[in-house]
CSV table of C-alpha atoms in Angstrom, one decimal:
chain,number,residue,atom,x,y,z
A,1,UNK,CA,206.2,52.5,68.5
A,2,UNK,CA,209.9,51.8,68.9
A,3,UNK,CA,209.7,48.6,70.9
A,4,UNK,CA,211.2,46.4,68.1
A,5,UNK,CA,212.6,46.5,64.6
A,6,UNK,CA,209.3,45.4,63.3
A,7,UNK,CA,207.5,48.1,65.1
A,8,UNK,CA,210.1,50.6,63.8
A,9,UNK,CA,209.4,49.5,60.2
A,10,UNK,CA,205.7,49.9,60.8
A,11,UNK,CA,206.2,53.3,62.3
A,12,UNK,CA,208.2,54.3,59.2
A,13,UNK,CA,205.4,53.1,56.9
A,14,UNK,CA,202.8,55.0,58.8
A,15,UNK,CA,204.9,58.2,58.8
A,16,UNK,CA,205.5,57.9,55.1
A,17,UNK,CA,201.7,57.6,54.5
A,18,UNK,CA,200.9,60.4,57.0
A,19,UNK,CA,203.4,62.9,55.5
A,20,UNK,CA,202.0,62.4,52.0
A,21,UNK,CA,198.4,63.0,53.3
A,22,UNK,CA,199.4,66.1,55.2
A,23,UNK,CA,201.3,67.5,52.2
A,24,UNK,CA,198.2,67.1,50.1
A,25,UNK,CA,196.3,69.1,52.8
A,26,UNK,CA,198.9,71.9,52.4
A,27,UNK,CA,198.3,71.9,48.6
A,28,UNK,CA,194.5,72.0,49.2
A,29,UNK,CA,194.8,75.0,51.5
A,30,UNK,CA,197.0,76.8,48.9
A,31,UNK,CA,194.4,76.0,46.2
A,32,UNK,CA,191.6,77.3,48.4
A,33,UNK,CA,193.5,80.6,49.0
A,34,UNK,CA,194.1,81.0,45.3
A,35,UNK,CA,190.3,80.6,44.7
A,36,UNK,CA,189.7,83.3,47.4
A,37,UNK,CA,192.1,85.5,45.5
A,38,UNK,CA,190.3,85.0,42.2
A,39,UNK,CA,187.0,85.9,43.9
A,40,UNK,CA,188.5,89.0,45.4
A,41,UNK,CA,189.4,91.3,42.5
A,42,UNK,CA,189.6,94.3,44.8
A,43,UNK,CA,192.2,92.5,47.0
A,44,UNK,CA,190.3,93.4,50.1
A,45,UNK,CA,191.1,90.0,51.7
A,46,UNK,CA,194.1,88.9,49.7
A,47,UNK,CA,196.1,92.1,49.4
A,48,UNK,CA,198.9,90.6,51.5
A,49,UNK,CA,199.1,87.3,49.5
A,50,UNK,CA,201.6,86.8,46.7
A,51,UNK,CA,201.3,83.3,45.2
A,52,UNK,CA,204.5,83.8,43.3
A,53,UNK,CA,206.4,83.9,46.6
A,54,UNK,CA,205.2,80.8,48.5
A,55,UNK,CA,207.3,78.8,51.0
A,56,UNK,CA,206.4,76.0,53.4
A,57,UNK,CA,207.6,76.0,57.0
A,58,UNK,CA,206.9,73.6,59.8
A,59,UNK,CA,208.1,72.3,63.2
A,60,UNK,CA,208.8,68.6,63.9
A,61,UNK,CA,206.4,66.5,61.7
A,62,UNK,CA,205.1,69.8,60.3
A,63,UNK,CA,208.7,70.3,59.0
A,64,UNK,CA,208.5,66.9,57.3
A,65,UNK,CA,205.2,67.9,55.8
A,66,UNK,CA,206.7,71.2,54.6
A,67,UNK,CA,209.5,69.3,52.8
A,68,UNK,CA,207.1,66.8,51.3
A,69,UNK,CA,204.7,69.5,50.1
A,70,UNK,CA,207.6,71.3,48.4
A,71,UNK,CA,208.6,68.1,46.6
A,72,UNK,CA,205.1,67.7,45.1
A,73,UNK,CA,203.7,71.2,44.7
A,74,UNK,CA,205.4,73.4,42.0
A,75,UNK,CA,203.8,76.5,43.6
A,76,UNK,CA,206.0,76.1,46.7
A,77,UNK,CA,209.4,77.6,46.0
A,78,UNK,CA,211.2,76.8,49.2
A,79,UNK,CA,210.8,74.8,52.4
A,80,UNK,CA,212.1,75.1,56.0
A,81,UNK,CA,212.0,72.2,58.4
A,82,UNK,CA,212.4,73.2,62.1
A,83,UNK,CA,214.0,70.2,63.9
A,84,UNK,CA,211.9,67.6,62.1
A,85,UNK,CA,212.9,64.3,60.4
A,86,UNK,CA,211.9,63.8,56.8
A,87,UNK,CA,209.7,61.1,55.4
A,88,UNK,CA,208.2,60.1,52.1
A,89,UNK,CA,209.8,61.3,48.8
A,90,UNK,CA,211.6,64.1,50.6
A,91,UNK,CA,213.5,61.5,52.6
A,92,UNK,CA,214.0,59.1,49.7
A,93,UNK,CA,215.0,61.5,47.0
A,94,UNK,CA,215.7,64.9,48.7
A,95,UNK,CA,214.1,68.2,48.1
A,96,UNK,CA,215.0,69.6,44.7
A,97,UNK,CA,214.2,73.2,45.7
A,98,UNK,CA,215.8,75.6,48.2
A,99,UNK,CA,215.6,73.8,51.5
A,100,UNK,CA,216.8,74.5,55.0
A,101,UNK,CA,216.7,72.4,58.2
A,102,UNK,CA,217.3,74.1,61.5
A,103,UNK,CA,217.9,71.8,64.4
A,104,UNK,CA,219.8,70.7,67.5
A,105,UNK,CA,222.4,68.5,65.8
A,106,UNK,CA,223.0,64.9,64.7
A,107,UNK,CA,222.7,61.9,67.0
A,108,UNK,CA,225.5,59.4,67.6
A,109,UNK,CA,224.7,55.7,67.7
A,110,UNK,CA,227.9,53.8,68.0
A,111,UNK,CA,227.1,50.8,70.2
A,112,UNK,CA,226.0,47.6,68.5
A,113,UNK,CA,222.5,46.3,69.3
A,114,UNK,CA,223.7,43.3,71.4
A,115,UNK,CA,225.6,45.6,73.8
A,116,UNK,CA,222.6,47.6,74.8
A,117,UNK,CA,220.5,46.4,77.7
A,118,UNK,CA,216.9,45.4,77.4
A,119,UNK,CA,215.8,48.3,79.5
A,120,UNK,CA,217.3,50.7,76.8
A,121,UNK,CA,215.9,48.8,73.8
A,122,UNK,CA,213.1,51.2,73.0
A,123,UNK,CA,215.6,54.1,73.1
A,124,UNK,CA,218.0,52.1,70.9
A,125,UNK,CA,215.3,51.7,68.1
A,126,UNK,CA,214.3,55.3,68.3
A,127,UNK,CA,217.9,56.3,67.9
A,128,UNK,CA,218.3,53.9,65.0
A,129,UNK,CA,215.4,55.6,63.2
A,130,UNK,CA,217.0,59.0,63.9
A,131,UNK,CA,220.4,57.8,62.6
A,132,UNK,CA,218.8,56.4,59.4
A,133,UNK,CA,216.8,59.6,58.9
A,134,UNK,CA,219.9,61.8,59.3
A,135,UNK,CA,221.7,59.7,56.8
A,136,UNK,CA,218.9,60.1,54.3
A,137,UNK,CA,218.8,63.8,55.0
A,138,UNK,CA,222.5,64.3,54.2
A,139,UNK,CA,222.2,62.2,51.1
A,140,UNK,CA,219.4,64.4,50.0
A,141,UNK,CA,221.5,67.6,50.7
A,142,UNK,CA,224.3,66.1,48.6
A,143,UNK,CA,222.0,65.3,45.8
A,144,UNK,CA,219.9,68.5,45.7
A,145,UNK,CA,221.7,71.1,47.7
A,146,UNK,CA,220.5,72.9,50.8
A,147,UNK,CA,221.3,74.5,54.2
A,148,UNK,CA,221.6,72.7,57.6
A,149,UNK,CA,221.8,74.9,60.7
A,150,UNK,CA,222.5,73.5,64.1
A,151,UNK,CA,222.3,75.6,67.3
A,152,UNK,CA,224.3,74.5,70.3
A,153,UNK,CA,222.4,74.0,73.6
A,154,UNK,CA,219.0,73.5,72.0
A,155,UNK,CA,216.5,70.7,72.3
A,156,UNK,CA,213.5,69.8,70.2
A,157,UNK,CA,211.2,72.1,72.2
A,158,UNK,CA,213.4,75.1,71.5
A,159,UNK,CA,211.9,75.3,68.0
A,160,UNK,CA,208.3,75.6,69.1
A,161,UNK,CA,206.6,78.2,71.4
A,162,UNK,CA,207.6,76.4,74.6
A,163,UNK,CA,211.2,77.2,73.9
A,164,UNK,CA,210.8,80.9,74.5
A,165,UNK,CA,207.9,81.0,76.9
A,166,UNK,CA,208.9,81.3,80.6
A,167,UNK,CA,207.7,77.8,81.5
A,168,UNK,CA,209.5,76.3,78.5
A,169,UNK,CA,212.7,78.1,79.3
A,170,UNK,CA,212.6,76.4,82.7
A,171,UNK,CA,211.2,73.0,81.9
A,172,UNK,CA,211.4,72.0,78.3
A,173,UNK,CA,214.2,73.6,76.3
A,174,UNK,CA,217.9,73.1,76.3
A,175,UNK,CA,220.7,74.9,78.1
A,176,UNK,CA,220.6,77.9,75.7
A,177,UNK,CA,218.3,80.8,76.6
A,178,UNK,CA,215.1,80.2,74.6
A,179,UNK,CA,214.9,83.8,73.4
A,180,UNK,CA,218.4,83.7,72.1
A,181,UNK,CA,217.7,80.4,70.2
A,182,UNK,CA,214.6,82.0,68.8
A,183,UNK,CA,216.6,85.0,67.6
A,184,UNK,CA,219.2,82.8,65.9
A,185,UNK,CA,216.5,80.7,64.3
A,186,UNK,CA,214.7,83.7,63.0
A,187,UNK,CA,217.9,85.2,61.6
A,188,UNK,CA,218.7,82.2,59.5
A,189,UNK,CA,215.2,81.4,58.4
A,190,UNK,CA,214.6,85.1,57.5
A,191,UNK,CA,217.9,85.3,55.6
A,192,UNK,CA,217.1,82.1,53.7
A,193,UNK,CA,213.5,83.1,52.7
A,194,UNK,CA,214.6,86.6,51.9
A,195,UNK,CA,217.2,85.3,49.5
A,196,UNK,CA,214.9,82.8,47.9
A,197,UNK,CA,211.7,84.7,47.7
A,198,UNK,CA,212.8,88.3,47.4
A,199,UNK,CA,216.3,87.9,45.9
A,200,UNK,CA,217.9,89.7,48.8
A,201,UNK,CA,221.7,89.3,49.1
A,202,UNK,CA,222.8,88.0,52.5
A,203,UNK,CA,226.2,87.4,54.0
A,204,UNK,CA,224.8,85.2,56.7
A,205,UNK,CA,224.4,82.2,54.4
A,206,UNK,CA,227.8,82.5,52.7
A,207,UNK,CA,230.3,84.1,55.1
A,208,UNK,CA,231.9,83.2,58.4
A,209,UNK,CA,230.4,86.1,60.2
A,210,UNK,CA,227.7,88.7,59.9
A,211,UNK,CA,225.1,90.7,61.9
A,212,UNK,CA,221.4,91.1,61.5
A,213,UNK,CA,219.0,93.4,63.2
A,214,UNK,CA,218.0,91.8,66.6
A,215,UNK,CA,220.8,89.2,66.4
A,216,UNK,CA,224.3,89.9,67.7
A,217,UNK,CA,227.4,88.5,66.1
A,218,UNK,CA,228.3,86.8,69.4
A,219,UNK,CA,225.0,84.8,69.2
A,220,UNK,CA,225.8,83.6,65.7
A,221,UNK,CA,229.5,83.0,66.2
A,222,UNK,CA,229.2,81.0,69.4
A,223,UNK,CA,226.0,79.1,69.0
A,224,UNK,CA,225.1,78.3,65.4
A,225,UNK,CA,226.9,76.2,62.8
A,226,UNK,CA,225.9,76.3,59.2
A,227,UNK,CA,226.6,73.6,56.6
A,228,UNK,CA,225.8,74.3,52.9
A,229,UNK,CA,225.7,72.1,49.9
A,230,UNK,CA,225.8,73.6,46.4
A,231,UNK,CA,223.2,72.1,44.1
A,232,UNK,CA,223.6,69.6,42.5
A,233,UNK,CA,227.2,68.8,43.8
A,234,UNK,CA,228.2,68.2,47.3
A,235,UNK,CA,230.8,71.0,47.4
A,236,UNK,CA,230.9,72.9,50.7
A,237,UNK,CA,231.9,76.5,50.9
A,238,UNK,CA,234.3,76.1,53.8
A,239,UNK,CA,235.5,73.7,56.5
A,240,UNK,CA,236.2,73.9,60.2
A,241,UNK,CA,238.2,71.5,62.3
A,242,UNK,CA,238.4,69.0,59.5
A,243,UNK,CA,234.7,68.6,59.4
A,244,UNK,CA,232.2,69.6,56.7
A,245,UNK,CA,230.6,73.0,57.4
A,246,UNK,CA,231.7,76.2,59.0
A,247,UNK,CA,231.0,78.3,62.0
A,248,UNK,CA,229.3,81.6,61.4
């Protein structure tokens, strides 16, 4: 509910409670899988599971849940948030583990409240929540390190199935081709998880250009922007046009 500042504050409280509950569910599932593994000495069921290489990934509020679960569960080594806000301790303190957010960019809220008409009031409060969340997110990155990828031409729906299904490409997603957005997302997420969980070296997260199987350089060069923070400082690896971050 974004109908007033009071409603916005209530929404935040509910979101903080919900993300903590859902992060506990993630840990319970992981614990249950570990029990299955202990009861399966022949690895007939769990042969593809490696509990030393666990990451949490989610879309939208699922992304917030992945971040929160990584904060509280030592078994989770990394987290990926696909176009979701953060709530709870992840928002307040940051994610002190390898963390990546992939999204459609930051909002801009420049107009003061009194200049916005009553008909736009709900939108104003929703944008205010997004602005505050983005501020917390960047503070967390500066405190703990991390990767922030934005893909031009995307909308929220580009990071779920609707973004690359035929209906979604026509109705729900942004101006970028949904399949192209999915390829770019997969490239960055794959490079990130490969580096964290498998120790693979990757140029994609550290250099201005690079190519991965299934993703052309033109896709990466023209559509995606990567900003990195080295933990625990806020030092960035490069700059572009006087702004933090660099184009890859």
